[in-house]
């Protein structure tokens, strides 16, 4: 059996270790499709995994990386054949199943989505799990019934991957977007993506009142904790917040007031175990509703040998937009 380059995470006496090394193909896990991985990306969860800052990885050894795009090498799955271009996100990649930061991956064919027509493998990972999650959040707000006429949409963690894609998509769909960020120096970048206004995240970081002045019809939150509590307290009657992250913490120091006095809804967004039909819809919408020019502007390319260093930077809030990882 051949070996290939991969970022391998091992259990250590204290925590974990991560290193770019050679991985034996014989150690790949079960699956009916083997893919030549061409591109991956860097998400917040990837940063947690490669730095060991949180117990994301639940088996060892592990190949890090929660998403990839590439070309099918071999397949015994009826839906896929050699040469097919595919996307894989979530399903425990990089957590319980050997992941994407490798030249080869073996997965279940039921986990794969076909690369949309007109989208490149690189473009798919410029979107990645973060952009896919952003689109799931937009779809949830639409399903709730929100339209541009209902008022602005607030996006937290605005300069990050989820936030950047959310702003670009929402603005193209006609929404007025309020971007919340800890880096107001990024305001020109956020407005270039389509944000109408940028606000300091400190406006949302203090203890939340049960109800505060109504400011937005809805929101997409990747921060959690007091930020999410404040968003809820400031949401207009009948509005909704789509929650998809915990960069600020897993707690939610809120009250029932927004829910029972303003009819506000909290919409949970999960991209890991999202059903395949919903995945197909989201990727189709990303192909049509995300401006390719804006996506290019927010994308920075790195190599596999730069991932571990970049993982520390994304946790420190030093990564803007999307990092795509060139694998082969």
mmCIF file of C-alpha atoms in Angstrom:
data_model
loop_
_atom_site.group_PDB
_atom_site.id
_atom_site.type_symbol
_atom_site.label_atom_id
_atom_site.label_comp_id
_atom_site.label_asym_id
_atom_site.label_seq_id
_atom_site.Cartn_x
_atom_site.Cartn_y
_atom_site.Cartn_z
ATOM 1 C CA UNK A 1 0.000 0.000 0.000
ATOM 2 C CA UNK A 2 1.136 3.552 -0.738
ATOM 3 C CA UNK A 3 1.578 6.367 1.722
ATOM 4 C CA UNK A 4 0.415 9.945 1.327
ATOM 5 C CA UNK A 5 0.871 13.300 3.054
ATOM 6 C CA UNK A 6 -1.556 14.087 5.871
ATOM 7 C CA UNK A 7 -1.879 16.155 9.036
ATOM 8 C CA UNK A 8 -2.001 13.488 11.725
ATOM 9 C CA UNK A 9 -3.242 14.094 15.259
ATOM 10 C CA UNK A 10 -2.134 11.737 18.011
ATOM 11 C CA UNK A 11 -2.948 11.446 21.686
ATOM 12 C CA UNK A 12 -0.145 12.746 23.901
ATOM 13 C CA UNK A 13 0.564 12.548 27.623
ATOM 14 C CA UNK A 14 -0.914 16.034 27.901
ATOM 15 C CA UNK A 15 -3.428 16.775 25.205
ATOM 16 C CA UNK A 16 -2.655 16.003 21.564
ATOM 17 C CA UNK A 17 0.058 16.498 18.953
ATOM 18 C CA UNK A 18 -0.423 17.468 15.318
ATOM 19 C CA UNK A 19 2.126 17.108 12.537
ATOM 20 C CA UNK A 20 2.344 16.904 8.759
ATOM 21 C CA UNK A 21 3.576 13.387 8.063
ATOM 22 C CA UNK A 22 3.174 10.321 5.851
ATOM 23 C CA UNK A 23 0.028 8.238 6.393
ATOM 24 C CA UNK A 24 -0.356 4.627 5.314
ATOM 25 C CA UNK A 25 -3.249 3.997 2.943
ATOM 26 C CA UNK A 26 -3.852 0.698 4.733
ATOM 27 C CA UNK A 27 -4.942 2.713 7.788
ATOM 28 C CA UNK A 28 -7.818 4.446 5.977
ATOM 29 C CA UNK A 29 -11.205 3.713 7.484
ATOM 30 C CA UNK A 30 -14.092 1.864 5.858
ATOM 31 C CA UNK A 31 -15.994 3.529 3.042
ATOM 32 C CA UNK A 32 -17.254 2.745 -0.445
ATOM 33 C CA UNK A 33 -15.676 5.757 -2.185
ATOM 34 C CA UNK A 34 -11.999 6.739 -2.257
ATOM 35 C CA UNK A 35 -11.324 10.348 -3.254
ATOM 36 C CA UNK A 36 -8.197 12.150 -4.387
ATOM 37 C CA UNK A 37 -8.450 15.259 -2.217
ATOM 38 C CA UNK A 38 -7.611 18.431 -4.128
ATOM 39 C CA UNK A 39 -8.720 21.223 -1.826
ATOM 40 C CA UNK A 40 -9.753 21.696 1.778
ATOM 41 C CA UNK A 41 -10.264 24.756 3.926
ATOM 42 C CA UNK A 42 -9.713 26.105 7.420
ATOM 43 C CA UNK A 43 -12.709 26.382 9.736
ATOM 44 C CA UNK A 44 -12.888 27.366 13.409
ATOM 45 C CA UNK A 45 -13.373 23.695 14.334
ATOM 46 C CA UNK A 46 -10.222 22.814 12.382
ATOM 47 C CA UNK A 47 -8.327 25.359 14.457
ATOM 48 C CA UNK A 48 -9.571 23.700 17.640
ATOM 49 C CA UNK A 49 -8.520 20.286 16.350
ATOM 50 C CA UNK A 50 -4.984 21.049 15.165
ATOM 51 C CA UNK A 51 -4.139 23.139 18.234
ATOM 52 C CA UNK A 52 -5.786 20.773 20.716
ATOM 53 C CA UNK A 53 -7.602 23.710 22.333
ATOM 54 C CA UNK A 54 -10.822 21.690 22.592
ATOM 55 C CA UNK A 55 -11.594 17.946 22.516
ATOM 56 C CA UNK A 56 -12.846 17.965 18.924
ATOM 57 C CA UNK A 57 -10.979 14.783 17.960
ATOM 58 C CA UNK A 58 -12.568 11.630 19.366
ATOM 59 C CA UNK A 59 -10.417 8.846 17.901
ATOM 60 C CA UNK A 60 -6.669 8.460 17.409
ATOM 61 C CA UNK A 61 -4.779 8.593 15.212
ATOM 62 C CA UNK A 62 -6.868 11.165 13.344
ATOM 63 C CA UNK A 63 -6.372 13.016 10.097
ATOM 64 C CA UNK A 64 -7.612 16.560 10.699
ATOM 65 C CA UNK A 65 -9.881 18.542 8.381
ATOM 66 C CA UNK A 66 -13.679 18.628 8.341
ATOM 67 C CA UNK A 67 -14.307 19.218 4.626
ATOM 68 C CA UNK A 68 -12.838 18.589 1.189
ATOM 69 C CA UNK A 69 -13.421 18.674 -2.536
ATOM 70 C CA UNK A 70 -11.800 16.350 -5.021
ATOM 71 C CA UNK A 71 -12.140 13.638 -7.635
ATOM 72 C CA UNK A 72 -13.431 10.109 -7.092
ATOM 73 C CA UNK A 73 -10.591 7.617 -7.510
ATOM 74 C CA UNK A 74 -12.524 4.372 -6.937
ATOM 75 C CA UNK A 75 -16.122 3.636 -5.977
ATOM 76 C CA UNK A 76 -18.395 0.689 -5.224
ATOM 77 C CA UNK A 77 -21.289 3.070 -4.497
ATOM 78 C CA UNK A 78 -23.948 3.101 -7.251
ATOM 79 C CA UNK A 79 -24.145 6.891 -7.386
ATOM 80 C CA UNK A 80 -20.428 7.572 -7.916
ATOM 81 C CA UNK A 81 -17.805 6.568 -10.452
ATOM 82 C CA UNK A 82 -14.137 7.352 -11.012
ATOM 83 C CA UNK A 83 -13.671 10.909 -12.252
ATOM 84 C CA UNK A 84 -16.725 12.409 -10.519
ATOM 85 C CA UNK A 85 -16.117 15.766 -8.835
ATOM 86 C CA UNK A 86 -17.437 15.741 -5.270
ATOM 87 C CA UNK A 87 -17.744 17.756 -2.052
ATOM 88 C CA UNK A 88 -17.763 16.331 1.460
ATOM 89 C CA UNK A 89 -18.471 18.332 4.618
ATOM 90 C CA UNK A 90 -19.275 17.249 8.159
ATOM 91 C CA UNK A 91 -20.358 13.661 8.994
ATOM 92 C CA UNK A 92 -17.620 13.522 11.637
ATOM 93 C CA UNK A 93 -14.708 14.115 9.247
ATOM 94 C CA UNK A 94 -11.684 15.112 11.301
ATOM 95 C CA UNK A 95 -13.513 14.137 14.496
ATOM 96 C CA UNK A 96 -14.558 10.479 14.367
ATOM 97 C CA UNK A 97 -13.671 9.685 10.736
ATOM 98 C CA UNK A 98 -10.285 10.290 9.103
ATOM 99 C CA UNK A 99 -10.501 13.729 7.588
ATOM 100 C CA UNK A 100 -9.589 16.101 4.802
ATOM 101 C CA UNK A 101 -6.035 17.332 5.396
ATOM 102 C CA UNK A 102 -4.628 14.488 3.334
ATOM 103 C CA UNK A 103 -4.003 13.594 -0.275
ATOM 104 C CA UNK A 104 -6.546 10.790 -0.041
ATOM 105 C CA UNK A 105 -9.833 10.166 1.789
ATOM 106 C CA UNK A 106 -12.157 7.170 2.012
ATOM 107 C CA UNK A 107 -15.777 7.918 2.934
ATOM 108 C CA UNK A 108 -19.333 6.703 2.510
ATOM 109 C CA UNK A 109 -20.792 7.636 -0.853
ATOM 110 C CA UNK A 110 -23.969 8.771 0.926
ATOM 111 C CA UNK A 111 -21.948 11.607 2.463
ATOM 112 C CA UNK A 112 -20.977 13.155 -0.878
ATOM 113 C CA UNK A 113 -22.534 15.989 -2.840
ATOM 114 C CA UNK A 114 -21.832 16.466 -6.538
ATOM 115 C CA UNK A 115 -19.865 19.612 -7.365
ATOM 116 C CA UNK A 116 -22.434 22.085 -8.776
ATOM 117 C CA UNK A 117 -22.130 22.966 -12.439
ATOM 118 C CA UNK A 118 -19.990 26.055 -12.932
ATOM 119 C CA UNK A 119 -18.288 25.714 -9.525
ATOM 120 C CA UNK A 120 -14.633 24.681 -9.255
ATOM 121 C CA UNK A 121 -13.214 22.395 -6.576
ATOM 122 C CA UNK A 122 -11.239 25.348 -5.258
ATOM 123 C CA UNK A 123 -14.353 27.523 -5.245
ATOM 124 C CA UNK A 124 -16.258 24.864 -3.306
ATOM 125 C CA UNK A 125 -13.658 24.963 -0.547
ATOM 126 C CA UNK A 126 -13.463 28.739 -0.635
ATOM 127 C CA UNK A 127 -17.065 28.308 0.538
ATOM 128 C CA UNK A 128 -16.387 25.218 2.677
ATOM 129 C CA UNK A 129 -18.233 24.251 5.824
ATOM 130 C CA UNK A 130 -18.338 27.881 6.967
ATOM 131 C CA UNK A 131 -20.065 29.088 3.800
ATOM 132 C CA UNK A 132 -22.301 26.010 3.686
ATOM 133 C CA UNK A 133 -23.350 26.739 7.278
ATOM 134 C CA UNK A 134 -24.020 30.378 6.377
ATOM 135 C CA UNK A 135 -26.327 29.264 3.563
ATOM 136 C CA UNK A 136 -28.172 26.842 5.850
ATOM 137 C CA UNK A 137 -28.762 29.808 8.172
ATOM 138 C CA UNK A 138 -30.055 31.968 5.304
ATOM 139 C CA UNK A 139 -32.396 29.156 4.238
ATOM 140 C CA UNK A 140 -33.682 28.854 7.828
ATOM 141 C CA UNK A 141 -34.435 32.594 7.977
ATOM 142 C CA UNK A 142 -36.242 32.355 4.636
ATOM 143 C CA UNK A 143 -38.248 29.356 5.859
ATOM 144 C CA UNK A 144 -39.223 31.429 8.904
ATOM 145 C CA UNK A 145 -40.693 33.927 6.448
ATOM 146 C CA UNK A 146 -38.208 36.762 6.675
ATOM 147 C CA UNK A 147 -37.754 38.909 3.579
ATOM 148 C CA UNK A 148 -35.807 42.144 2.983
ATOM 149 C CA UNK A 149 -38.960 44.198 3.644
ATOM 150 C CA UNK A 150 -39.066 43.004 7.263
ATOM 151 C CA UNK A 151 -35.903 44.887 8.184
ATOM 152 C CA UNK A 152 -32.157 44.429 8.570
ATOM 153 C CA UNK A 153 -30.346 41.187 9.372
ATOM 154 C CA UNK A 154 -27.468 41.255 11.865
ATOM 155 C CA UNK A 155 -24.443 39.005 11.292
ATOM 156 C CA UNK A 156 -21.987 38.391 14.147
ATOM 157 C CA UNK A 157 -18.386 37.290 13.754
ATOM 158 C CA UNK A 158 -18.760 39.189 10.525
ATOM 159 C CA UNK A 159 -15.146 39.081 9.326
ATOM 160 C CA UNK A 160 -14.900 35.311 9.826
ATOM 161 C CA UNK A 161 -15.784 32.594 7.340
ATOM 162 C CA UNK A 162 -19.469 32.169 8.223
ATOM 163 C CA UNK A 163 -19.968 35.901 8.585
ATOM 164 C CA UNK A 164 -18.233 36.865 5.346
ATOM 165 C CA UNK A 165 -20.251 34.448 3.223
ATOM 166 C CA UNK A 166 -23.489 35.307 5.041
ATOM 167 C CA UNK A 167 -23.017 39.011 4.312
ATOM 168 C CA UNK A 168 -22.244 38.388 0.641
ATOM 169 C CA UNK A 169 -25.279 36.125 0.181
ATOM 170 C CA UNK A 170 -27.741 38.257 2.170
ATOM 171 C CA UNK A 171 -26.747 41.458 0.395
ATOM 172 C CA UNK A 172 -27.138 39.816 -3.022
ATOM 173 C CA UNK A 173 -30.622 38.685 -1.972
ATOM 174 C CA UNK A 174 -31.518 42.298 -1.161
ATOM 175 C CA UNK A 175 -31.252 42.354 2.629
ATOM 176 C CA UNK A 176 -29.806 45.266 4.566
ATOM 177 C CA UNK A 177 -27.007 43.723 6.645
ATOM 178 C CA UNK A 178 -25.599 44.952 9.951
ATOM 179 C CA UNK A 179 -22.153 43.432 10.497
ATOM 180 C CA UNK A 180 -20.944 42.957 14.080
ATOM 181 C CA UNK A 181 -17.191 42.594 14.473
ATOM 182 C CA UNK A 182 -14.435 42.886 17.037
ATOM 183 C CA UNK A 183 -12.285 44.476 14.352
ATOM 184 C CA UNK A 184 -13.898 47.722 13.228
ATOM 185 C CA UNK A 185 -10.791 48.274 11.118
ATOM 186 C CA UNK A 186 -12.402 45.658 8.852
ATOM 187 C CA UNK A 187 -15.425 47.892 8.180
ATOM 188 C CA UNK A 188 -14.301 48.710 4.595
ATOM 189 C CA UNK A 189 -13.922 44.962 3.903
ATOM 190 C CA UNK A 190 -17.365 44.217 5.360
ATOM 191 C CA UNK A 191 -19.008 47.003 3.374
ATOM 192 C CA UNK A 192 -17.311 45.771 0.201
ATOM 193 C CA UNK A 193 -18.990 42.415 0.847
ATOM 194 C CA UNK A 194 -22.342 44.202 1.029
ATOM 195 C CA UNK A 195 -22.860 45.217 4.663
ATOM 196 C CA UNK A 196 -24.838 48.433 5.072
ATOM 197 C CA UNK A 197 -23.390 49.081 8.534
ATOM 198 C CA UNK A 198 -20.632 47.758 10.789
ATOM 199 C CA UNK A 199 -20.971 47.828 14.577
ATOM 200 C CA UNK A 200 -18.542 46.996 17.381
ATOM 201 C CA UNK A 201 -19.188 43.616 18.955
ATOM 202 C CA UNK A 202 -18.889 45.303 22.362
ATOM 203 C CA UNK A 203 -22.426 46.611 21.775
ATOM 204 C CA UNK A 204 -23.538 42.980 22.148
ATOM 205 C CA UNK A 205 -21.078 41.691 24.742
ATOM 206 C CA UNK A 206 -22.526 43.007 28.016
ATOM 207 C CA UNK A 207 -25.204 41.303 30.141
ATOM 208 C CA UNK A 208 -28.397 41.065 28.105
ATOM 209 C CA UNK A 209 -31.602 42.745 29.178
ATOM 210 C CA UNK A 210 -34.709 40.541 29.002
ATOM 211 C CA UNK A 211 -35.909 42.892 26.261
ATOM 212 C CA UNK A 212 -34.004 45.734 24.626
ATOM 213 C CA UNK A 213 -34.812 48.177 21.835
ATOM 214 C CA UNK A 214 -35.824 46.354 18.652
ATOM 215 C CA UNK A 215 -33.005 46.687 16.111
ATOM 216 C CA UNK A 216 -33.252 43.878 13.517
ATOM 217 C CA UNK A 217 -35.685 41.435 11.966
ATOM 218 C CA UNK A 218 -33.291 38.544 12.241
ATOM 219 C CA UNK A 219 -29.702 37.472 12.510
ATOM 220 C CA UNK A 220 -27.025 34.874 11.912
ATOM 221 C CA UNK A 221 -24.874 34.231 14.975
ATOM 222 C CA UNK A 222 -21.630 32.271 15.148
ATOM 223 C CA UNK A 223 -20.598 33.574 18.586
ATOM 224 C CA UNK A 224 -23.135 32.321 21.140
ATOM 225 C CA UNK A 225 -23.144 33.217 24.850
ATOM 226 C CA UNK A 226 -23.950 36.840 25.786
ATOM 227 C CA UNK A 227 -23.784 37.919 22.142
ATOM 228 C CA UNK A 228 -26.624 35.590 21.203
ATOM 229 C CA UNK A 229 -28.572 36.638 24.302
ATOM 230 C CA UNK A 230 -28.273 40.287 23.252
ATOM 231 C CA UNK A 231 -29.278 39.509 19.674
ATOM 232 C CA UNK A 232 -32.454 37.831 20.901
ATOM 233 C CA UNK A 233 -33.335 40.724 23.198
ATOM 234 C CA UNK A 234 -32.983 43.197 20.298
ATOM 235 C CA UNK A 235 -34.884 41.200 17.661
ATOM 236 C CA UNK A 236 -38.107 42.691 16.298
ATOM 237 C CA UNK A 237 -41.499 41.143 16.941
ATOM 238 C CA UNK A 238 -41.857 37.859 15.037
ATOM 239 C CA UNK A 239 -38.206 37.778 14.031
ATOM 240 C CA UNK A 240 -35.655 34.988 14.263
ATOM 241 C CA UNK A 241 -31.992 34.360 14.989
ATOM 242 C CA UNK A 242 -30.168 31.450 13.336
ATOM 243 C CA UNK A 243 -27.487 30.176 15.741
ATOM 244 C CA UNK A 244 -24.588 28.188 14.310
ATOM 245 C CA UNK A 245 -21.494 28.768 16.446
ATOM 246 C CA UNK A 246 -19.938 29.061 19.883
ATOM 247 C CA UNK A 247 -16.792 31.155 19.458
ATOM 248 C CA UNK A 248 -17.849 33.184 22.508
ATOM 249 C CA UNK A 249 -18.995 30.229 24.615
ATOM 250 C CA UNK A 250 -21.624 27.495 24.853
ATOM 251 C CA UNK A 251 -23.754 29.200 27.511
ATOM 252 C CA UNK A 252 -26.857 31.267 26.756
ATOM 253 C CA UNK A 253 -27.532 33.784 29.556
ATOM 254 C CA UNK A 254 -30.917 34.851 28.215
ATOM 255 C CA UNK A 255 -34.536 34.804 29.375
ATOM 256 C CA UNK A 256 -37.803 33.605 27.897
ATOM 257 C CA UNK A 257 -38.915 37.230 27.352
ATOM 258 C CA UNK A 258 -38.018 37.514 23.634
ATOM 259 C CA UNK A 259 -39.835 34.258 22.920
ATOM 260 C CA UNK A 260 -43.075 34.845 24.841
ATOM 261 C CA UNK A 261 -43.406 38.636 24.550
ATOM 262 C CA UNK A 262 -42.130 39.232 20.999
ATOM 263 C CA UNK A 263 -42.628 35.825 19.387
ATOM 264 C CA UNK A 264 -38.948 35.636 18.501
ATOM 265 C CA UNK A 265 -37.630 32.262 17.309
ATOM 266 C CA UNK A 266 -34.187 30.755 17.873
ATOM 267 C CA UNK A 267 -33.268 28.562 14.906
ATOM 268 C CA UNK A 268 -30.572 25.949 15.463
ATOM 269 C CA UNK A 269 -28.211 25.337 12.528
ATOM 270 C CA UNK A 270 -26.253 22.090 12.310
ATOM 271 C CA UNK A 271 -24.050 21.409 9.304
ATOM 272 C CA UNK A 272 -22.460 18.141 10.482
ATOM 273 C CA UNK A 273 -25.394 15.712 10.282
ATOM 274 C CA UNK A 274 -27.534 17.819 7.933
ATOM 275 C CA UNK A 275 -29.630 15.543 5.663
ATOM 276 C CA UNK A 276 -28.317 15.051 2.130
ATOM 277 C CA UNK A 277 -31.320 16.680 0.390
ATOM 278 C CA UNK A 278 -30.850 19.858 2.406
ATOM 279 C CA UNK A 279 -27.152 19.786 1.486
ATOM 280 C CA UNK A 280 -27.981 19.615 -2.219
ATOM 281 C CA UNK A 281 -30.333 22.593 -1.918
ATOM 282 C CA UNK A 282 -27.760 24.644 0.002
ATOM 283 C CA UNK A 283 -24.949 23.973 -2.497
ATOM 284 C CA UNK A 284 -27.278 24.743 -5.395
ATOM 285 C CA UNK A 285 -28.192 28.064 -3.788
ATOM 286 C CA UNK A 286 -24.530 28.846 -3.097
ATOM 287 C CA UNK A 287 -23.814 28.339 -6.792
ATOM 288 C CA UNK A 288 -26.467 30.908 -7.717
ATOM 289 C CA UNK A 289 -26.621 33.328 -4.761
ATOM 290 C CA UNK A 290 -22.960 33.875 -3.884
ATOM 291 C CA UNK A 291 -21.107 36.393 -6.029
ATOM 292 C CA UNK A 292 -17.988 34.646 -7.380
ATOM 293 C CA UNK A 293 -16.112 37.951 -7.443
ATOM 294 C CA UNK A 294 -16.797 38.606 -3.763
ATOM 295 C CA UNK A 295 -15.848 35.026 -2.911
ATOM 296 C CA UNK A 296 -12.522 35.497 -4.668
ATOM 297 C CA UNK A 297 -11.870 38.701 -2.705
ATOM 298 C CA UNK A 298 -12.332 36.998 0.684
ATOM 299 C CA UNK A 299 -10.231 33.923 -0.156
ATOM 300 C CA UNK A 300 -6.583 33.358 0.767
ATOM 301 C CA UNK A 301 -4.716 30.241 -0.327
ATOM 302 C CA UNK A 302 -2.388 28.263 1.933
ATOM 303 C CA UNK A 303 -0.555 24.956 1.686
ATOM 304 C CA UNK A 304 -0.957 21.852 3.807
ATOM 305 C CA UNK A 305 2.260 22.775 5.618
ATOM 306 C CA UNK A 306 0.721 26.079 6.782
ATOM 307 C CA UNK A 307 -2.484 24.684 8.278
ATOM 308 C CA UNK A 308 -1.301 24.176 11.874
ATOM 309 C CA UNK A 309 0.010 27.738 12.144
ATOM 310 C CA UNK A 310 -3.161 29.105 10.516
ATOM 311 C CA UNK A 311 -5.249 27.051 12.960
ATOM 312 C CA UNK A 312 -3.780 29.014 15.873
ATOM 313 C CA UNK A 313 -4.476 32.285 14.057
ATOM 314 C CA UNK A 314 -8.149 31.521 13.407
ATOM 315 C CA UNK A 315 -8.689 30.886 17.142
ATOM 316 C CA UNK A 316 -7.013 34.201 17.906
ATOM 317 C CA UNK A 317 -9.398 36.015 15.553
ATOM 318 C CA UNK A 318 -6.593 36.856 13.146
ATOM 319 C CA UNK A 319 -8.060 35.235 10.026
ATOM 320 C CA UNK A 320 -10.266 37.270 7.717
ATOM 321 C CA UNK A 321 -12.623 35.586 5.292
ATOM 322 C CA UNK A 322 -11.730 32.141 4.003
ATOM 323 C CA UNK A 323 -8.489 30.167 3.860
ATOM 324 C CA UNK A 324 -8.445 27.463 1.181
ATOM 325 C CA UNK A 325 -5.898 24.676 1.567
ATOM 326 C CA UNK A 326 -4.242 23.323 -1.580
ATOM 327 C CA UNK A 327 -3.765 19.577 -1.090
ATOM 328 C CA UNK A 328 -2.563 18.289 -4.489
#
